Structures are given as structure tokens and as C-alpha cells.
Amino acid sequence: MEQCDVVGIGVGPSNLSLAALARPVAGLRARFLEARPRFQWHPGMMLPGARLQVSYLKDLVTLIDPTSRYSYLNFLVHHGRIYRSLIANQVGCSRQEFEQYYQWVADQLPGIHWGQRVKSVQVADAGFEVVCEEGGRFAAPALVLGSGRVPALPDFAAVFEGRDVLHSNDLLHVRPAVRGRRVVVVGAGQSGAEVVDHLLADDRELPASLLWISSRVGFLPLDDSPFSNEWFAPPYVDHFQTLPPERRTELLRHQRLASDGISETLLRTIYRRLYELDIAGGRLRHHLLPNRRVTDLRSHGSSHGSGLAVTLREGDTGKMERSVADVVIFCTGYRSPFPDYMEPLRERLVNEHGDFRIRPDYSLEWDGPDHLRIYVQNWAESTHGIADPNLSLGAWRSAQVINSLTDQEIYRLDGFSTTVTWARQPELDQDRDRGAVPPPPGDHIPVHGPFPLDLAPVEGR
Ligand SMILES: Cc1cc2nc3c(=O)[nH]c(=O)nc-3n(C[C@H](O)[C@H](O)[C@H](O)COP(=O)(O)OP(=O)(O)OC[C@H]3O[C@@H](n4cnc5c(N)ncnc54)[C@H](O)[C@@H]3O)c2cc1C
């Protein structure tokens, strides 16, 4: 059993960021266990031309430590690509290149054990004992769970999963035969749009028909506007956590398109391509159906041949519709189940209502001793906000974890100014009480910018 200070489970972008930011911390023995034999980033969806949906500055380290050698810019310099990349003036970098960057960082970090799938975690005297299917055994007083989300496939579809019914996560593993067949794509987020774009890309591989189904009211764009983007900055996380659970759920619903909408460039590409295909003689029959939910899937056989009967419910009228397909691709997102390997500890992590509580430093509340900590990456959307499953706050979240587990301010985490003021900040009232912030003139609420907030409580409200 190897003893260390912290064990990270899973090495996707989240724990890779942690590993990169932990590397310069003297004396911190960090080990990371990854089931795959090498770093891969959603390989089943690494479609040609797919682009990163955020700035490349949201890499593993830059927004917390721009001097780190593990930055994307350093990767470009190291590979002699920096000038060409600049001249290419790409609209965001490609996901393929970002995966190469991640692999380059992963190759430089000691302490990552590839091909080690964690099967169980127990508590013992030395802290947590982590056991891998391949035989690796590690002990540490702290764990960081970074094993990611899992594809969400409706139960009625799971029974048919295979070559013709699949989740988008497996698209390039399965490579369903689509040429000349009836294809249904379920889901109109970024993944659904990327799949549709992929299906339309090659004239020689076109399906006979394409049904693209959106449960939303349309095929809606990503809200990438500046003020909405402040939901993806640390001050908003601080605010979000203070809200009651019902309000957080409501806000996440309102903000969904800032995370799960379709990039506008991709929407335009698909629209243009469908138009071109139509004027070229309509070799592809296509129907885009918004406001529908797929409610059932069954085998279908008739005198005209066999296939899969797809049942839909139309949102406004509740009317049921049916279509027959050969291939159905579910782009229905991901979910965050409780990890199997944590089952032995489940009872010690939930409160009397059966809920998990995640503290501001991303550690889970539990009934064990306080010096044994379990941190979570990409598991805190409901408590820490819409940015949690996204790359935006990855470096900042990892830095939070490092500061918390070393009990030192290794990385500076405060002092980010905001343009939007999310709520009255009580600490400023305290500052005012101490005389640090002068009282507001009169009783009006002053306009404020990226300066200390001086928002006076208004009497009588
Ligand atoms: C196709 C796609 C594209 C995306 N593009 C963007 C984007 O452009 N911008 C953005 O901000 N966000 C994007 N996201 C969202 C998010 O950034 C990614 O999902 C990101 O990969 C999450 O990183 P992660 O490390 O938390 O999880 P993952 O990347 O899922 O990594 C988890 C790792 O844990 C390993 N693992 C699982 N179980 C075990 C176990 N028991 N033992 C050991 N290892 C285990 C897995 O093999 C995997 O390597 C995208 C998501 C998808 C699906």
C-alpha cells in the first residue's frame, strides 16, 4: 500500500488541472489514478472540426497561475506552433488540439498511474484506502473525486443499445452505418448539433432521412454574452452558494443555455448545409422537430420492412407522434451518479434527508474525522453553480482544493472584480461599520463598478 497525502480518482481535465497546480507544491505527495491507459478527452465525440467552446485561456492553469509551465500557450511555444496558431486566428481552438495539449501536460506529470480503475474506497487508520481493479493500493488522508459524469441514456433506449441505438458519447466507437438509412438524432444541445453536422458533412455518407428532435422550443444558441459569462467567474460561485436550494434550482433552469446551448457558428453551418442540400435536389429528407420529447422506442416490423418505432410527445398540445427509424442517436447529456467505488462510504456522507452537502472548498460533509477530507470535482453544479461541469473554473476549483488540503494560501483565490453585482455583500457592511468604507451620501443607492461596493440598505424594505 503506497502512502501519500492525496489521491485523485480519475484524470480528465479536472484532476489533470489539480495535478498540474499541485506539482510545484513542495512536499505534497499527490497520486492520481486513471482507468484509461493514457489521457483521452471524450474520445467518442472527438469529431473532426469540433471546437473548444471556451477561451483557450481556460486551460489547466492560466487563470490561476499564468506563469505555470503547464499552460496552453507554453504548449504552443514548445511545439513551435505559436506564430502559426496566432496567424490562423482561429475562432477558438480545436478540441483535438486541446486534447494534445492535455496529453502533453499529462506526460510531464509524475504521480499519474494509468490503467488503474478504482473499485473501492474504505476508511482505515492511515486514512482512506483506495483499491484498484488492477491491484494498485493507495492510502491518503484526502481524496479528490474526479471521475466525471456518465452518459444519460433513457431506460427505454438502454435495452436496444448497440450498433443502431447509441448515446453520442459512443459515436466514434460504434460508428453506426447511416448511409441511405433513416436516422433520428434526439437532443439539441451542442452534442446533438455536432452529431447532425457530422451526419451531413460527407455527400457520400448522407442518410436517406434525418429527424432532429429538440425538447426545447427551438434549436437554441449558446448564450455566450458578456454579462451571462459572469456566471462562470469565481464571485458568482461565492454568491450562488449562499442561496436556498430551491432558488439555486430555479436559477440553473434559467441559465441553462449559457452552458448547453449550441454555438452560433455551428447553427449557421447546419442551416446553410440543409439549404444547400435542398437546392441541390433534396437528396436528404429532413425534419427538425422542436418542443418534442421522445417517450418510447420499440422494434417495429411491417410489410415495408423493419426498424425502430420512435414515439414523441409534442409539448404544447400533448399530441403523440410516431416515426420509424433505422438508427437513433441519443444526445441526451450526462448525469452524475454516486460513484460505485464510494458505495462503502455512502451512509457516512448523506444527511438525514439523504442529501450530500458540499462545502465551499468542494469538500463533502461526512461523519468521519475532520482531517480526512473528500473533495469533488465536477459534482457541485447544484451548490456551486452552472459553471461547475464546464472548463471555466477548473483551475480555480483545483486551486481551492490545494489551498484547503494544505491549509495554506498556495494560490490566491480572491480579489476578482466583477461587473455585475450579484447581491449585497455583507462584508462591506461590516467594513462600513468599522469605518473602512464611507457611508453613502444621502439614502440613494450609488452606481458601482469594479470598486468596493457601497450599497446601503434601504430603510423600510
Ligand atoms: C464532447 C464534449 C465536449 C465538451 N467540450 C467542452 C468545451 O469545449 N468547453 C467546456 O467548458 N466544457 C466542455 N465539456 C464539458 C466538460 O468540460 C468536460 O466534460 C470535461 O471533460 C469534464 O472533465 P472531468 O475531468 O470532470 O471529467 P472527464 O473528462 O469525464 O474525466 C473523468 C475521468 O475519470 C476516469 N474514471 C472514471 N471512473 C474511474 C475509476 N473508477 N477509476 C479511475 N478512473 C476513472 C475516466 O476514464 C475519465 O478519464 C465537454 C463535454 C463533452 C461531453
mmCIF file of N, CA, C and O in Angstrom, residues 1-2 7-9 33 117-123 127-132 135-140 142-143 341:
data_model
loop_
_atom_site.group_PDB
_atom_site.id
_atom_site.type_symbol
_atom_site.label_atom_id
_atom_site.label_comp_id
_atom_site.label_asym_id
_atom_site.label_seq_id
_atom_site.Cartn_x
_atom_site.Cartn_y
_atom_site.Cartn_z
ATOM 1 N N MET A 1 0.861 -1.205 0.000
ATOM 2 C CA MET A 1 0.000 0.000 0.000
ATOM 3 C C MET A 1 0.886 1.239 0.000
ATOM 4 O O MET A 1 1.732 1.389 0.870
ATOM 5 N N GLU A 2 0.692 2.079 -1.007
ATOM 6 C CA GLU A 2 1.520 3.304 -1.074
ATOM 7 C C GLU A 2 0.831 4.426 -0.296
ATOM 8 O O GLU A 2 -0.329 4.744 -0.535
ATOM 9 N N VAL A 7 -5.058 11.414 -2.923
ATOM 10 C CA VAL A 7 -5.268 10.561 -4.098
ATOM 11 C C VAL A 7 -6.393 11.166 -4.940
ATOM 12 O O VAL A 7 -7.488 11.421 -4.416
ATOM 13 N N GLY A 8 -6.106 11.408 -6.204
ATOM 14 C CA GLY A 8 -7.126 11.885 -7.135
ATOM 15 C C GLY A 8 -7.647 10.695 -7.929
ATOM 16 O O GLY A 8 -6.857 9.911 -8.460
ATOM 17 N N ILE A 9 -8.960 10.564 -7.998
ATOM 18 C CA ILE A 9 -9.552 9.429 -8.723
ATOM 19 C C ILE A 9 -10.115 9.936 -10.050
ATOM 20 O O ILE A 9 -11.007 10.778 -10.077
ATOM 21 N N LEU A 33 -5.146 8.355 -10.126
ATOM 22 C CA LEU A 33 -5.436 7.030 -10.684
ATOM 23 C C LEU A 33 -6.442 7.166 -11.818
ATOM 24 O O LEU A 33 -7.528 7.739 -11.638
ATOM 25 N N ARG A 117 -8.214 1.363 -12.546
ATOM 26 C CA ARG A 117 -9.626 1.708 -12.290
ATOM 27 C C ARG A 117 -9.929 1.472 -10.813
ATOM 28 O O ARG A 117 -9.800 0.348 -10.322
ATOM 29 N N VAL A 118 -10.311 2.529 -10.135
ATOM 30 C CA VAL A 118 -10.595 2.410 -8.703
ATOM 31 C C VAL A 118 -11.872 1.594 -8.518
ATOM 32 O O VAL A 118 -12.892 1.877 -9.163
ATOM 33 N N LYS A 119 -11.800 0.580 -7.651
ATOM 34 C CA LYS A 119 -13.026 -0.214 -7.433
ATOM 35 C C LYS A 119 -13.626 0.006 -6.053
ATOM 36 O O LYS A 119 -14.822 -0.162 -5.868
ATOM 37 N N SER A 120 -12.793 0.404 -5.051
ATOM 38 C CA SER A 120 -13.419 0.682 -3.753
ATOM 39 C C SER A 120 -12.573 1.617 -2.908
ATOM 40 O O SER A 120 -11.350 1.701 -3.075
ATOM 41 N N VAL A 121 -13.265 2.298 -2.017
ATOM 42 C CA VAL A 121 -12.598 3.192 -1.065
ATOM 43 C C VAL A 121 -13.116 2.827 0.326
ATOM 44 O O VAL A 121 -14.324 2.707 0.521
ATOM 45 N N GLN A 122 -12.191 2.621 1.258
ATOM 46 C CA GLN A 122 -12.579 2.303 2.643
ATOM 47 C C GLN A 122 -11.864 3.258 3.573
ATOM 48 O O GLN A 122 -10.872 3.857 3.188
ATOM 49 N N VAL A 123 -12.339 3.360 4.817
ATOM 50 C CA VAL A 123 -11.618 4.179 5.796
ATOM 51 C C VAL A 123 -10.841 3.255 6.725
ATOM 52 O O VAL A 123 -11.370 2.250 7.191
ATOM 53 N N GLY A 127 -6.073 6.617 6.999
ATOM 54 C CA GLY A 127 -6.907 7.485 6.158
ATOM 55 C C GLY A 127 -7.733 6.627 5.223
ATOM 56 O O GLY A 127 -8.149 5.525 5.579
ATOM 57 N N PHE A 128 -7.931 7.105 4.010
ATOM 58 C CA PHE A 128 -8.713 6.340 3.044
ATOM 59 C C PHE A 128 -7.816 5.321 2.354
ATOM 60 O O PHE A 128 -6.685 5.632 1.985
ATOM 61 N N GLU A 129 -8.344 4.121 2.181
ATOM 62 C CA GLU A 129 -7.620 3.113 1.404
ATOM 63 C C GLU A 129 -8.325 2.939 0.072
ATOM 64 O O GLU A 129 -9.532 2.664 0.025
ATOM 65 N N VAL A 130 -7.557 3.127 -0.984
ATOM 66 C CA VAL A 130 -8.130 3.097 -2.328
ATOM 67 C C VAL A 130 -7.598 1.854 -3.034
ATOM 68 O O VAL A 130 -6.382 1.645 -3.108
ATOM 69 N N VAL A 131 -8.513 1.045 -3.539
ATOM 70 C CA VAL A 131 -8.109 -0.209 -4.179
ATOM 71 C C VAL A 131 -8.551 -0.189 -5.643
ATOM 72 O O VAL A 131 -9.692 0.165 -5.945
ATOM 73 N N CYS A 132 -7.620 -0.565 -6.527
ATOM 74 C CA CYS A 132 -7.922 -0.564 -7.962
ATOM 75 C C CYS A 132 -8.157 -1.990 -8.456
ATOM 76 O O CYS A 132 -7.600 -2.947 -7.899
ATOM 77 N N GLY A 135 -5.090 -3.936 -9.129
ATOM 78 C CA GLY A 135 -4.256 -4.333 -7.997
ATOM 79 C C GLY A 135 -3.591 -3.174 -7.262
ATOM 80 O O GLY A 135 -3.062 -3.377 -6.169
ATOM 81 N N GLY A 136 -3.569 -1.977 -7.820
ATOM 82 C CA GLY A 136 -2.962 -0.833 -7.129
ATOM 83 C C GLY A 136 -3.667 -0.555 -5.809
ATOM 84 O O GLY A 136 -4.893 -0.664 -5.721
ATOM 85 N N ARG A 137 -2.884 -0.201 -4.765
ATOM 86 C CA ARG A 137 -3.471 0.117 -3.452
ATOM 87 C C ARG A 137 -2.787 1.364 -2.918
ATOM 88 O O ARG A 137 -1.545 1.434 -2.883
ATOM 89 N N PHE A 138 -3.560 2.330 -2.508
ATOM 90 C CA PHE A 138 -3.018 3.612 -2.065
ATOM 91 C C PHE A 138 -3.752 4.042 -0.790
ATOM 92 O O PHE A 138 -4.935 3.742 -0.636
ATOM 93 N N ALA A 139 -3.034 4.775 0.082
ATOM 94 C CA ALA A 139 -3.687 5.299 1.293
ATOM 95 C C ALA A 139 -3.366 6.784 1.413
ATOM 96 O O ALA A 139 -2.233 7.205 1.135
ATOM 97 N N ALA A 140 -4.361 7.573 1.813
ATOM 98 C CA ALA A 140 -4.159 9.019 1.944
ATOM 99 C C ALA A 140 -5.240 9.613 2.833
ATOM 100 O O ALA A 140 -6.351 9.078 2.897
ATOM 101 N N ALA A 142 -6.635 12.366 2.160
ATOM 102 C CA ALA A 142 -7.551 13.155 1.321
ATOM 103 C C ALA A 142 -7.750 12.494 -0.030
ATOM 104 O O ALA A 142 -6.816 11.924 -0.602
ATOM 105 N N LEU A 143 -8.992 12.590 -0.510
ATOM 106 C CA LEU A 143 -9.345 12.083 -1.847
ATOM 107 C C LEU A 143 -9.898 13.230 -2.664
ATOM 108 O O LEU A 143 -10.555 14.118 -2.113
ATOM 109 N N TYR A 341 -17.449 3.195 -6.609
ATOM 110 C CA TYR A 341 -16.317 2.896 -5.712
ATOM 111 C C TYR A 341 -16.467 3.551 -4.332
ATOM 112 O O TYR A 341 -15.770 3.220 -3.396
#
